[in-house]
Coordinates of C-alpha atoms and ligand atoms in Angstrom, one line a residue:
Chain A
X22 CA -7.8 -0.8 -28.7
X23 CA -7.6 -3.9 -26.6
X24 CA -7.8 -3.6 -22.8
X25 CA -7.1 -6.4 -20.3
X26 CA -8.5 -6.0 -16.8
X27 CA -7.2 -8.3 -14.2
X28 CA -9.5 -8.8 -11.2
X29 CA -9.2 -10.6 -7.9
X30 CA -11.9 -12.4 -6.0
X31 CA -11.5 -11.3 -2.3
X32 CA -13.5 -11.5 0.9
X33 CA -16.0 -8.6 1.2
X34 CA -14.5 -5.6 3.0
X35 CA -16.8 -6.1 6.1
X36 CA -15.5 -9.7 6.6
X37 CA -14.2 -10.6 10.0
X38 CA -11.2 -12.8 9.0
X39 CA -10.9 -16.2 10.7
X40 CA -8.8 -19.3 9.9
X41 CA -9.3 -23.1 10.1
X42 CA -7.2 -26.2 9.8
X43 CA -4.8 -25.2 12.5
X44 CA -4.5 -21.7 11.1
X45 CA -3.5 -22.8 7.7
X46 CA -6.6 -21.9 5.7
X47 CA -9.0 -19.0 5.5
X48 CA -12.3 -19.9 7.0
X49 CA -14.6 -19.3 4.0
X50 CA -17.8 -20.2 5.8
X51 CA -20.2 -17.3 5.5
X52 CA -17.7 -15.1 3.6
X53 CA -19.0 -13.2 0.6
X54 CA -16.5 -12.9 -2.2
X55 CA -16.4 -9.7 -4.2
X56 CA -14.3 -8.2 -7.0
X57 CA -11.4 -6.4 -5.3
X58 CA -12.6 -2.8 -4.7
X59 CA -9.6 -1.4 -6.6
X60 CA -10.1 -3.8 -9.5
X61 CA -13.7 -2.5 -9.7
X62 CA -12.2 1.0 -10.4
X63 CA -10.0 -0.5 -13.2
X64 CA -12.9 -2.3 -14.8
X65 CA -15.2 0.8 -14.6
X66 CA -12.6 2.9 -16.3
X67 CA -12.0 0.2 -19.0
X68 CA -15.8 0.1 -19.7
X69 CA -15.8 3.9 -20.0
X70 CA -12.8 3.9 -22.4
X71 CA -14.6 1.2 -24.4
X72 CA -17.7 3.5 -24.7
X73 CA -15.5 6.5 -25.6
X74 CA -12.9 5.0 -27.9
X75 CA -14.4 1.7 -29.0
X76 CA -12.1 -0.7 -27.2
X77 CA -12.5 -4.4 -26.4
X78 CA -12.4 -5.3 -22.7
X79 CA -11.2 -8.8 -21.6
X80 CA -11.3 -9.8 -17.9
X81 CA -8.7 -12.1 -16.4
X82 CA -8.8 -13.8 -13.1
X83 CA -6.2 -16.2 -11.7
X84 CA -8.3 -18.3 -9.5
X85 CA -10.3 -21.4 -8.9
X86 CA -13.8 -22.2 -10.1
X87 CA -15.4 -20.5 -7.1
X88 CA -14.2 -17.1 -8.6
X89 CA -16.5 -17.4 -11.6
X90 CA -19.4 -15.4 -10.1
X91 CA -17.0 -12.5 -9.7
X92 CA -15.9 -12.9 -13.4
X93 CA -19.5 -13.1 -14.6
X94 CA -20.3 -9.9 -12.7
X95 CA -17.4 -8.2 -14.6
X96 CA -18.9 -9.4 -17.9
X97 CA -22.3 -8.1 -16.8
X98 CA -20.7 -4.7 -16.1
X99 CA -19.5 -4.5 -19.7
X100 CA -16.4 -6.7 -20.3
X101 CA -16.6 -8.6 -23.6
X102 CA -15.0 -11.9 -22.7
X103 CA -12.9 -13.4 -19.9
X104 CA -10.1 -15.8 -19.0
X105 CA -9.8 -17.7 -15.8
X106 CA -6.4 -19.2 -15.2
X107 CA -7.3 -22.3 -13.2
X108 CA -5.0 -22.0 -10.2
X109 CA -5.0 -20.8 -6.6
X110 CA -3.4 -17.3 -6.7
X111 CA -0.9 -17.8 -3.9
X112 CA 1.9 -15.5 -4.8
X113 CA 2.3 -12.3 -6.7
X114 CA 5.1 -13.5 -9.0
X115 CA 3.0 -16.6 -9.9
X116 CA -0.1 -14.5 -10.7
X117 CA 2.0 -12.0 -12.7
X118 CA 3.5 -14.8 -14.7
X119 CA 0.0 -16.1 -15.7
X120 CA -1.1 -12.6 -16.7
X121 CA 2.1 -12.0 -18.7
X122 CA 1.6 -15.3 -20.5
X123 CA -1.9 -14.4 -21.6
X124 CA -0.8 -10.8 -22.4
X125 CA 2.0 -12.0 -24.7
X126 CA -0.4 -14.1 -26.8
X127 CA -3.0 -11.4 -27.2
X128 CA -1.2 -8.0 -27.4
X129 CA -3.2 -5.7 -25.2
X130 CA -2.7 -2.0 -25.5
X131 CA -3.6 -1.4 -21.9
X132 CA -3.5 -3.8 -18.9
X133 CA -5.5 -2.4 -16.0
X134 CA -5.8 -3.8 -12.5
X135 CA -6.3 -2.6 -8.9
X136 CA -3.4 -1.0 -7.1
X137 CA -3.5 -4.0 -4.8
X138 CA -5.6 -6.9 -3.8
X139 CA -7.3 -6.4 -0.4
X140 CA -6.3 -9.9 0.8
X141 CA -2.6 -9.9 0.6
X142 CA -2.1 -6.2 -0.1
X143 CA 1.0 -6.9 -2.0
X144 CA 0.5 -4.2 -4.6
X145 CA 3.2 -5.9 -6.7
X146 CA 1.4 -7.7 -9.6
X147 CA 1.2 -4.8 -12.0
X148 CA 4.9 -4.0 -11.7
X149 CA 6.0 -7.6 -12.1
X150 CA 3.8 -7.9 -15.2
X151 CA 5.3 -4.8 -16.6
X152 CA 8.8 -6.1 -16.0
X153 CA 8.0 -9.5 -17.6
X154 CA 6.5 -7.8 -20.6
X155 CA 9.2 -5.1 -20.8
X156 CA 6.6 -2.3 -20.7
X157 CA 6.1 0.6 -18.2
X158 CA 4.0 0.1 -15.1
X159 CA 2.4 2.9 -13.1
X160 CA 0.5 2.8 -9.8
X161 CA -1.6 4.1 -8.1
X162 CA -3.4 5.7 -11.0
X163 CA -6.1 8.2 -10.1
X164 CA -7.0 9.5 -13.5
X165 CA -6.5 8.0 -17.0
X166 CA -7.1 9.4 -20.4
X167 CA -6.0 8.0 -23.8
X168 CA -5.1 10.3 -26.7
X169 CA -3.9 8.3 -29.7
X170 CA -1.2 6.1 -28.4
X171 CA -0.4 8.2 -25.4
X172 CA -1.8 7.7 -21.9
X173 CA -2.3 10.8 -19.7
X174 CA -2.2 9.8 -16.1
X175 CA -2.5 11.3 -12.7
X176 CA -0.8 9.2 -10.1
X177 CA -0.9 9.5 -6.3
X178 CA 2.4 10.1 -4.6
X179 CA 3.1 10.6 -0.9
X180 CA 1.7 13.9 0.1
X181 CA 0.4 14.8 -3.4
X182 CA 0.0 13.8 -7.0
X183 CA 1.9 13.6 -10.2
X184 CA 0.8 14.1 -13.9
X185 CA 2.5 11.7 -16.2
X186 CA 2.5 10.7 -19.9
X187 CA 3.6 7.4 -21.4
X188 CA 3.1 5.6 -24.7
X189 CA 1.0 2.4 -24.8
X190 CA 1.3 -0.4 -24.1
X191 CA 1.2 0.1 -20.3
X192 CA 0.3 -1.7 -17.1
X193 CA -1.6 0.4 -14.6
X194 CA -2.6 -0.2 -11.0
X195 CA -5.8 1.8 -10.4
X196 CA -7.6 3.4 -7.5
X197 CA -10.3 6.0 -7.0
X198 CA -11.4 8.4 -8.4
X199 CA -10.5 7.0 -11.8
X200 CA -14.1 6.1 -12.4
X201 CA -17.4 5.5 -10.6
X202 CA -18.0 1.8 -9.7
X203 CA -20.5 0.3 -12.1
X204 CA -23.4 -1.9 -11.0
X205 CA -24.6 -4.5 -13.5
X206 CA -28.1 -3.9 -15.0
X207 CA -30.6 -6.6 -16.0
X208 CA -29.5 -6.6 -19.7
X209 CA -25.9 -6.9 -18.7
X210 CA -26.6 -9.8 -16.4
X211 CA -28.5 -11.7 -19.1
X212 CA -25.9 -11.1 -21.8
X213 CA -23.0 -12.0 -19.4
X214 CA -24.2 -15.6 -19.4
X215 CA -23.5 -16.0 -23.1
X216 CA -20.2 -14.1 -23.2
X217 CA -17.1 -16.4 -23.6
X218 CA -15.2 -17.4 -20.4
X219 CA -12.2 -19.5 -21.3
X220 CA -10.6 -21.6 -18.6
X221 CA -6.9 -22.1 -19.2
X222 CA -4.3 -24.0 -17.2
X223 CA -1.5 -22.1 -15.5
X224 CA 2.0 -21.9 -17.0
X225 CA 4.3 -23.7 -14.6
X226 CA 6.6 -22.2 -12.2
X227 CA 7.8 -23.1 -8.8
X228 CA 6.1 -20.9 -6.2
X229 CA 8.7 -18.5 -4.9
X230 CA 6.8 -18.0 -1.6
X231 CA 4.2 -20.0 0.4
X232 CA 2.2 -19.1 3.5
X233 CA 3.0 -21.6 6.2
X234 CA 0.3 -20.4 8.6
X235 CA -1.9 -17.4 9.6
X236 CA -2.5 -15.6 12.8
X237 CA -5.0 -13.1 14.1
X238 CA -3.9 -9.9 15.9
X239 CA -4.1 -10.0 19.7
X240 CA -7.1 -8.1 20.9
X241 CA -6.5 -4.6 22.3
X242 CA -6.8 -4.2 26.0
X243 CA -9.9 -2.5 27.5
X244 CA -10.4 1.1 26.5
X245 CA -9.7 3.7 29.1
X246 CA -12.4 6.3 29.1
X247 CA -11.6 9.9 29.9
X248 CA -14.3 12.5 30.7
X249 CA -14.7 15.2 28.1
X250 CA -14.4 17.9 30.7
X251 CA -11.1 16.4 31.8
X252 CA -9.8 16.0 28.3
X253 CA -6.4 17.4 29.3
X254 CA -5.7 14.2 31.3
X255 CA -5.4 12.3 28.0
X256 CA -2.3 14.3 27.1
X257 CA -0.7 13.4 30.4
X258 CA -1.6 9.8 30.0
X259 CA -0.2 9.7 26.4
X260 CA 3.0 11.1 27.9
X261 CA 3.4 9.2 31.1
X262 CA 1.5 6.0 30.6
X263 CA 1.5 5.2 26.9
X264 CA 4.8 7.1 26.3
X265 CA 4.0 8.1 22.7
X266 CA 4.3 11.9 22.9
Chain B
X16 CA 27.0 -11.7 0.0
X17 CA 25.9 -8.6 1.9
X18 CA 22.3 -7.7 2.7
X19 CA 21.3 -4.9 0.4
X20 CA 19.0 -2.1 1.7
X21 CA 17.3 0.4 -0.7
X22 CA 17.3 3.8 1.0
X23 CA 15.0 6.5 -0.1
X24 CA 15.8 10.2 0.2
X25 CA 13.4 13.0 1.1
X26 CA 14.9 16.3 0.1
X27 CA 18.4 15.0 0.3
X28 CA 18.0 13.3 3.7
X29 CA 17.6 9.6 4.5
X30 CA 13.9 9.0 5.0
X31 CA 13.0 7.9 8.5
X32 CA 11.3 4.7 7.3
X33 CA 14.5 4.0 5.4
X34 CA 16.5 4.4 8.6
X35 CA 14.3 1.7 10.0
X36 CA 15.0 -0.4 6.9
X37 CA 18.8 0.0 7.3
X38 CA 18.6 -1.1 11.0
X39 CA 16.4 -4.0 10.1
X40 CA 18.7 -5.0 7.2
X41 CA 21.7 -4.8 9.4
X42 CA 20.0 -7.1 12.0
X43 CA 19.3 -9.6 9.2
X44 CA 22.9 -9.3 8.0
X45 CA 24.0 -10.1 11.6
X46 CA 21.8 -13.1 11.6
X47 CA 23.3 -14.3 8.3
X48 CA 26.8 -13.5 9.4
X49 CA 27.3 -10.8 6.7
X50 CA 27.4 -7.1 6.3
X51 CA 24.8 -4.5 5.3
X52 CA 25.1 -2.3 2.2
X53 CA 22.8 0.6 1.5
X54 CA 22.0 1.7 -2.0
X55 CA 20.9 5.3 -2.3
X56 CA 19.7 7.0 -5.5
X57 CA 19.6 10.7 -6.0
X58 CA 21.3 13.8 -4.7
X59 CA 22.7 13.8 -1.1
X60 CA 25.9 14.9 0.4
X61 CA 28.5 12.5 1.7
X62 CA 28.0 13.3 5.4
X63 CA 24.3 12.4 5.1
X64 CA 25.0 9.3 3.1
X65 CA 27.7 8.2 5.6
X66 CA 25.1 8.5 8.4
X67 CA 23.6 5.3 7.1
X68 CA 26.4 3.8 9.3
X69 CA 24.6 5.0 12.4
X70 CA 21.9 2.5 11.7
X71 CA 24.2 -0.4 10.9
X72 CA 25.2 -0.1 7.2
X73 CA 28.9 -0.5 6.6
X74 CA 28.9 0.7 3.0
X75 CA 26.7 3.0 0.9
X76 CA 26.5 2.7 -2.9
X77 CA 25.5 6.1 -4.2
X78 CA 23.9 6.4 -7.6
X79 CA 23.9 10.1 -8.4
X80 CA 23.3 10.2 -12.1
X81 CA 21.3 13.3 -12.7
X82 CA 18.8 11.3 -14.8
X83 CA 17.8 9.7 -11.5
X84 CA 16.9 12.9 -9.7
X85 CA 13.2 12.4 -10.4
X86 CA 11.9 9.4 -8.4
X87 CA 11.4 6.7 -11.0
X88 CA 10.5 3.1 -9.9
X89 CA 11.6 1.5 -13.1
X90 CA 15.0 3.1 -13.3
X91 CA 15.6 2.7 -9.5
X92 CA 14.8 -1.0 -9.9
X93 CA 17.6 -1.2 -12.6
X94 CA 20.0 0.5 -10.1
X95 CA 19.1 -1.8 -7.2
X96 CA 19.2 -4.9 -9.4
X97 CA 22.8 -3.9 -10.5
X98 CA 23.7 -3.3 -6.8
X99 CA 22.3 -6.7 -5.8
X100 CA 24.4 -8.3 -8.5
X101 CA 27.6 -6.4 -7.6
X102 CA 27.2 -7.3 -3.9
X103 CA 25.9 -10.8 -4.6
X104 CA 23.0 -10.0 -2.3
X105 CA 20.4 -12.6 -1.7
X106 CA 18.3 -10.5 0.6
X107 CA 17.1 -7.0 -0.3
X108 CA 15.3 -4.9 2.4
X109 CA 13.3 -1.7 1.9
X110 CA 10.6 0.3 3.6
X111 CA 7.1 0.3 2.1
X112 CA 6.4 3.6 0.3
X113 CA 4.9 4.8 -2.9
X114 CA 8.2 4.8 -4.7
X115 CA 9.3 1.6 -3.1
X116 CA 6.1 -0.2 -4.2
X117 CA 6.8 0.8 -7.9
X118 CA 10.4 -0.3 -7.5
X119 CA 10.0 -3.5 -5.6
X120 CA 7.7 -5.1 -8.1
X121 CA 10.0 -4.4 -11.0
X122 CA 12.9 -5.6 -9.0
X123 CA 11.1 -8.8 -8.1
X124 CA 10.5 -9.4 -11.8
X125 CA 14.2 -8.8 -12.6
X126 CA 15.6 -10.9 -9.9
X127 CA 12.9 -13.6 -9.9
X128 CA 12.7 -12.9 -6.2
X129 CA 10.4 -14.2 -3.5
X130 CA 8.8 -11.2 -2.0
X131 CA 7.1 -10.4 1.2
X132 CA 5.3 -7.1 1.5
X133 CA 4.2 -5.5 4.8
X134 CA 6.8 -7.4 6.8
X135 CA 6.4 -6.7 10.5
X136 CA 9.1 -8.8 12.3
X137 CA 12.6 -9.9 11.8
X138 CA 12.8 -13.2 9.8
X139 CA 12.9 -16.6 11.5
X140 CA 15.8 -18.5 10.0
X141 CA 15.5 -21.6 12.2
X142 CA 13.8 -23.5 9.4
X143 CA 14.3 -21.9 6.0
X144 CA 13.4 -18.2 5.7
X145 CA 10.1 -17.3 7.3
X146 CA 8.8 -13.7 7.7
X147 CA 5.6 -12.4 9.3
X148 CA 3.6 -10.0 7.3
X149 CA 0.4 -8.1 7.7
X150 CA -2.5 -9.2 5.4
X151 CA -6.2 -8.5 4.9
X152 CA -5.4 -4.8 5.5
X153 CA -4.2 -5.4 9.0
X154 CA -7.0 -7.9 9.9
X155 CA -4.6 -10.8 10.0
X156 CA -0.9 -11.9 9.7
X157 CA 0.7 -14.5 7.5
X158 CA 3.9 -16.4 8.1
X159 CA 5.6 -16.5 4.6
X160 CA 8.2 -19.0 3.7
X161 CA 10.4 -17.4 1.1
X162 CA 11.8 -20.2 -1.1
X163 CA 13.4 -18.3 -3.9
X164 CA 17.2 -17.8 -4.1
X165 CA 16.8 -14.0 -3.8
X166 CA 14.4 -12.6 -1.2
X167 CA 12.9 -9.1 -1.0
X168 CA 11.4 -7.8 2.3
X169 CA 9.3 -4.7 2.1
X170 CA 8.9 -3.7 5.8
X171 CA 6.1 -1.7 7.3
X172 CA 6.7 1.4 9.3
X173 CA 7.4 0.8 13.0
X174 CA 8.5 -2.8 12.4
X175 CA 11.6 -2.0 14.3
X176 CA 13.0 0.9 16.3
X177 CA 16.5 1.8 15.3
X178 CA 19.2 2.1 17.9
X179 CA 21.8 4.5 16.7
X180 CA 25.6 4.3 17.1
X181 CA 28.1 6.9 16.0
X182 CA 29.5 4.7 13.2
X183 CA 29.8 6.0 9.7
X184 CA 29.5 4.0 6.5
X185 CA 32.0 4.3 3.6
X186 CA 30.4 5.9 0.5
X187 CA 31.2 4.5 -3.0
X188 CA 30.0 6.1 -6.2
X189 CA 27.8 3.7 -8.1
X190 CA 27.1 4.2 -11.8
X191 CA 25.4 1.2 -13.3
X192 CA 24.3 1.2 -16.9
X193 CA 20.7 2.6 -17.2
X194 CA 18.1 1.4 -19.7
X195 CA 16.6 4.0 -22.0
X196 CA 13.3 2.2 -21.6
X197 CA 13.3 3.0 -17.9
X198 CA 12.8 6.6 -18.8
X199 CA 9.8 6.1 -21.0
X200 CA 7.4 7.7 -18.5
X201 CA 7.4 11.5 -18.6
X202 CA 6.6 13.5 -15.5
X203 CA 4.6 16.6 -16.6
X204 CA 3.8 18.1 -13.2
X205 CA 4.2 17.3 -9.5
X206 CA 2.1 18.7 -6.8
X207 CA 3.4 17.9 -3.3
X208 CA 2.5 19.4 0.0
X209 CA 5.7 20.8 1.6
X210 CA 6.4 21.5 5.2
X211 CA 3.8 19.0 6.4
X212 CA 4.6 15.7 8.1
X213 CA 4.2 13.0 5.5
X214 CA 1.4 10.7 6.5
X215 CA 3.1 7.4 5.7
X216 CA 6.2 8.5 7.6
X217 CA 4.5 9.9 10.6
X218 CA 4.9 8.7 14.2
X219 CA 1.8 10.6 15.3
X220 CA -1.4 11.0 13.3
X221 CA -4.5 13.1 14.0
X222 CA -7.3 11.9 11.8
X223 CA -10.9 13.2 11.5
X224 CA -14.1 12.0 9.8
X225 CA -17.5 13.2 8.8
X226 CA -18.1 14.3 12.4
X227 CA -16.2 17.5 11.6
X228 CA -19.1 18.6 9.4
X229 CA -17.2 20.3 6.7
X230 CA -13.7 21.3 5.4
X231 CA -14.0 24.8 7.0
X232 CA -13.7 23.1 10.4
X233 CA -10.4 21.4 9.8
X234 CA -8.5 24.1 11.5
X235 CA -9.0 22.4 14.9
X236 CA -7.6 19.2 13.5
X237 CA -4.6 20.9 12.0
X238 CA -3.9 22.9 15.2
X239 CA -3.7 19.7 17.3
X240 CA -1.6 18.0 14.6
X241 CA 0.8 21.0 14.5
X242 CA 1.1 21.1 18.3
X243 CA 2.0 17.4 18.3
X244 CA 4.2 17.5 15.2
X245 CA 1.7 15.0 13.7
X246 CA 0.4 14.3 10.2
X247 CA -3.3 14.7 9.4
X248 CA -5.5 12.0 8.0
X249 CA -9.2 11.5 7.2
X250 CA -11.9 8.9 6.6
X251 CA -13.0 7.9 3.1
X252 CA -16.2 10.0 2.9
X253 CA -14.2 13.0 3.8
X254 CA -11.9 12.6 0.8
X255 CA -14.8 11.5 -1.4
X256 CA -16.5 14.8 -0.5
X257 CA -13.3 16.7 -1.4
X258 CA -13.0 18.1 2.1
X259 CA -9.5 16.8 2.2
X260 CA -7.0 15.6 -0.4
X261 CA -7.1 11.9 -1.4
X262 CA -3.6 11.2 -0.1
X263 CA -4.9 11.7 3.4
X264 CA -7.6 9.0 3.2
X265 CA -6.7 6.1 5.4
X266 CA -8.3 2.6 5.5
X267 CA -9.0 -0.4 3.5
X268 CA -9.0 1.5 0.3
X269 CA -6.7 4.3 1.4
X270 CA -3.3 4.6 3.0
X271 CA -2.4 2.0 5.7
X272 CA -0.7 3.6 8.6
X273 CA 1.0 2.2 11.7
X274 CA 2.1 5.2 13.8
X275 CA 2.8 5.2 17.5
X276 CA -0.3 7.3 18.1
X277 CA -3.5 7.5 16.0
X278 CA -6.1 10.0 17.2
X279 CA -9.5 9.6 15.5
X280 CA -11.9 12.5 15.9
X281 CA -15.5 12.2 14.7
X282 CA -14.9 8.9 12.9
X283 CA -17.4 6.1 13.5
X284 CA -14.8 3.2 13.2
X285 CA -16.3 1.2 10.3
X286 CA -14.4 -2.0 9.7
X287 CA -13.0 -0.6 6.4
X288 CA -11.6 2.4 8.3
X289 CA -10.2 0.3 11.1
X290 CA -8.5 -2.0 8.7
X291 CA -6.1 0.7 7.6
X292 CA -5.2 2.0 11.1
X293 CA -5.5 -1.0 13.5
X294 CA -1.8 -1.6 13.6
X295 CA -1.2 1.7 15.2
X296 CA 0.4 1.3 18.6
X297 CA -2.0 3.5 20.6
X298 CA -5.4 4.5 19.4
X299 CA -7.4 7.5 20.8
X300 CA -11.0 7.9 19.8
X301 CA -13.1 11.0 20.3
X302 CA -16.7 10.7 19.4
X303 CA -19.9 12.2 20.8
X304 CA -21.7 8.8 20.4
X305 CA -20.8 6.5 23.2
X306 CA -21.9 3.6 21.0
X307 CA -19.5 4.4 18.2
X308 CA -17.9 1.1 17.2
X309 CA -14.4 2.7 17.2
X310 CA -14.4 2.7 21.0
X311 CA -14.1 -1.1 20.9
X312 CA -10.7 -0.8 19.1
X313 CA -9.4 2.1 21.1
X314 CA -6.9 2.4 23.9
X315 CA -8.2 5.7 25.2
X316 CA -11.6 7.1 24.5
X317 CA -13.4 10.4 25.1
X318 CA -17.2 10.7 24.6
X319 CA -17.5 14.3 23.7
X320 CA -18.0 16.9 21.0
X321 CA -14.9 17.2 18.8
X322 CA -15.4 21.0 18.6
X323 CA -14.9 21.2 22.3
X324 CA -12.4 18.4 22.9
X325 CA -9.9 19.0 20.1
X326 CA -9.1 22.7 21.1
X327 CA -8.7 21.5 24.8
X328 CA -6.2 18.9 23.7
X329 CA -4.3 21.4 21.6
X330 CA -4.0 23.7 24.6
X331 CA -2.9 20.9 26.8
X332 CA -0.2 19.9 24.3
X333 CA 1.0 23.5 23.9
X334 CA 1.3 23.7 27.7
X335 CA 3.6 20.7 27.9
Ligands
FAD419 C1 -15.5 -1.2 -0.3 C2 -15.4 -0.1 0.8 C3 -14.2 0.4 1.1 C4 -14.1 1.4 2.1 N1 -12.9 1.9 2.4 C5 -12.8 2.8 3.4 C6 -11.5 3.3 3.8 O1 -10.4 2.9 3.3 N2 -11.4 4.2 4.8 C7 -12.6 4.7 5.4 O2 -12.5 5.5 6.3 N3 -13.8 4.2 5.1 C8 -13.9 3.3 4.1 N4 -15.1 2.9 3.7 C9 -16.3 3.6 4.3 C10 -16.7 3.1 5.7 O3 -17.5 2.0 5.5 C11 -17.4 4.2 6.4 O4 -18.5 4.7 5.7 C12 -16.5 5.4 6.7 O5 -15.3 5.0 7.4 C13 -17.3 6.4 7.7 O6 -16.6 7.5 7.8 P1 -16.8 8.5 9.1 O7 -16.6 7.7 10.3 O8 -16.0 9.7 8.9 O9 -18.3 9.0 8.9 P2 -19.6 8.5 9.7 O10 -19.9 7.1 9.6 O11 -20.7 9.5 9.2 O12 -19.3 8.8 11.2 C14 -19.1 10.1 11.7 C15 -18.9 9.9 13.2 O13 -18.7 11.2 13.8 C16 -19.4 11.3 15.0 N5 -19.7 12.7 15.2 C17 -20.5 13.5 14.6 N6 -20.5 14.7 15.1 C18 -19.6 14.7 16.1 C19 -19.1 15.7 17.0 N7 -19.5 17.0 16.9 N8 -18.2 15.4 17.9 C20 -17.8 14.1 18.0 N9 -18.2 13.1 17.1 C21 -19.1 13.4 16.2 C22 -20.6 10.4 14.8 O14 -21.1 10.0 16.1 C23 -20.1 9.3 14.0 O15 -19.6 8.2 14.7 C24 -15.3 1.9 2.7 C25 -16.5 1.3 2.4 C26 -16.6 0.4 1.4 C27 -17.9 -0.2 1.1

């Protein structure tokens, strides 16, 4: 079985976001970049399936050279090889097109990725890839098992969950608790250095969207404190002042 | 060239977030000098469908093929793409949801559309087509220029407050050709909480964290939620510990909510938690630790023990 895991390189979840250049660029100064937390789940499950079923795991990132440490970490965790499509991942359609192009050439049985990236939170790439390849897409996937050529999946829905079955090939957007995040060990880190990382140029399309500028939310006003032994006052304030109940 | 709005049903009724989407779509249609058409998939009676008119749609396309009764993002995308083609729609509007997410992406692929997710304002058409969206899990906003011929806008809850009229929409049966391949995923079992307020749809949310000490104490959270008609939510450790189901976990790696009121009880306010809730209109924090970071992001705060404060709040709501 051949598994492709698509990963993003995103600011660490504790990052306070700031912009530069007249609010047109993310201020990367002091920002640690990590694998998207949801992508970490996808990778962890892929490595488990490899151990269980004997699959190969290829990692793919659409990103510039500064994303390579994130890719190497995925190799250290257990992926066998990697692609980096050398382009700034600005738009979900564009990213999906790059993934679909590589998938078409290499015939993966399973394409796993996070349910969404934590930068743009689009949550769209898996579905667009599925459409481009003409195969089913399912997200957000909480549990995944493979039996022969059938995937058994539990997906989260609003207010509950759903058990599904579908034949491979499939594209899945993953989230917890599909697997426990894996931390690279020393041996993994050493071998990651020698694993193949191919850099390929993007297939061309016009970008369908572009971000003109960014903005930060206005700070909230000062908090109004209410004494615990006058807690009832809160309900009055929510009704008369905030007018939300 | 009408603006097309995908409308989701919940037990045969137009979902509240979809009512917002219709109102939003009708506003965009007004800006573009055209009309708003809603496309509804699944079983609903004509009176309910015609009520899309109250929020500004003039026409409803109703796809009622029994094969579509189960929510299915792939098949729904086929239906909406066919509707967009029939109506020559260049703008498609829908409300963010679990089903909509699955559908939007397939639809974007089919229509080669420029897509903005988590849209939070009406578009600015003064110079192209620009929409504001929430990014970095609510920590920032982006102004997106949609350059493609077809544009899809997935709007966040509470982006717009619908004003209702007593207009009704005409309802046309719509039966586009469906693809067999759209039905290649088999649903074996569905488990869905019934009777509760759905978290992503909720205007009011009562959320609790590790400060509640254990699942056996959730009664006081549920009672306040019930009194308010609110949905319940929780922090990530709470769902990791299986005190609450995963679909209640809000934050960076959970559900993102933007209700009118978010009450956080016994939650510290870690940046990852805040990220998923900071676009709530009003935030109330109850924590026994006056230094809890959440107070910095709150509108109202109570330093106190949740086990004392929550029951008092419930009583006060019941007395209203
Ligand atoms: C990659 C990543 C992603 C994450 N994503 C999320 C996410 O999506 N959502 C999320 O919530 N977290 C997320 N987290 C975890 C986050 O960092 C915090 O650990 C978590 O939010 C803490 O949950 P908590 O506030 O319930 O628990 P705690 O941090 O343990 O805080 C409990 C609070 O309850 C208060 N308390 C205790 N007893 C009482 C009492 N009797 N009365 C009143 N107050 C009391 C305490 O003072 C304390 O402030 C993520 C972390 C990482 C690393």
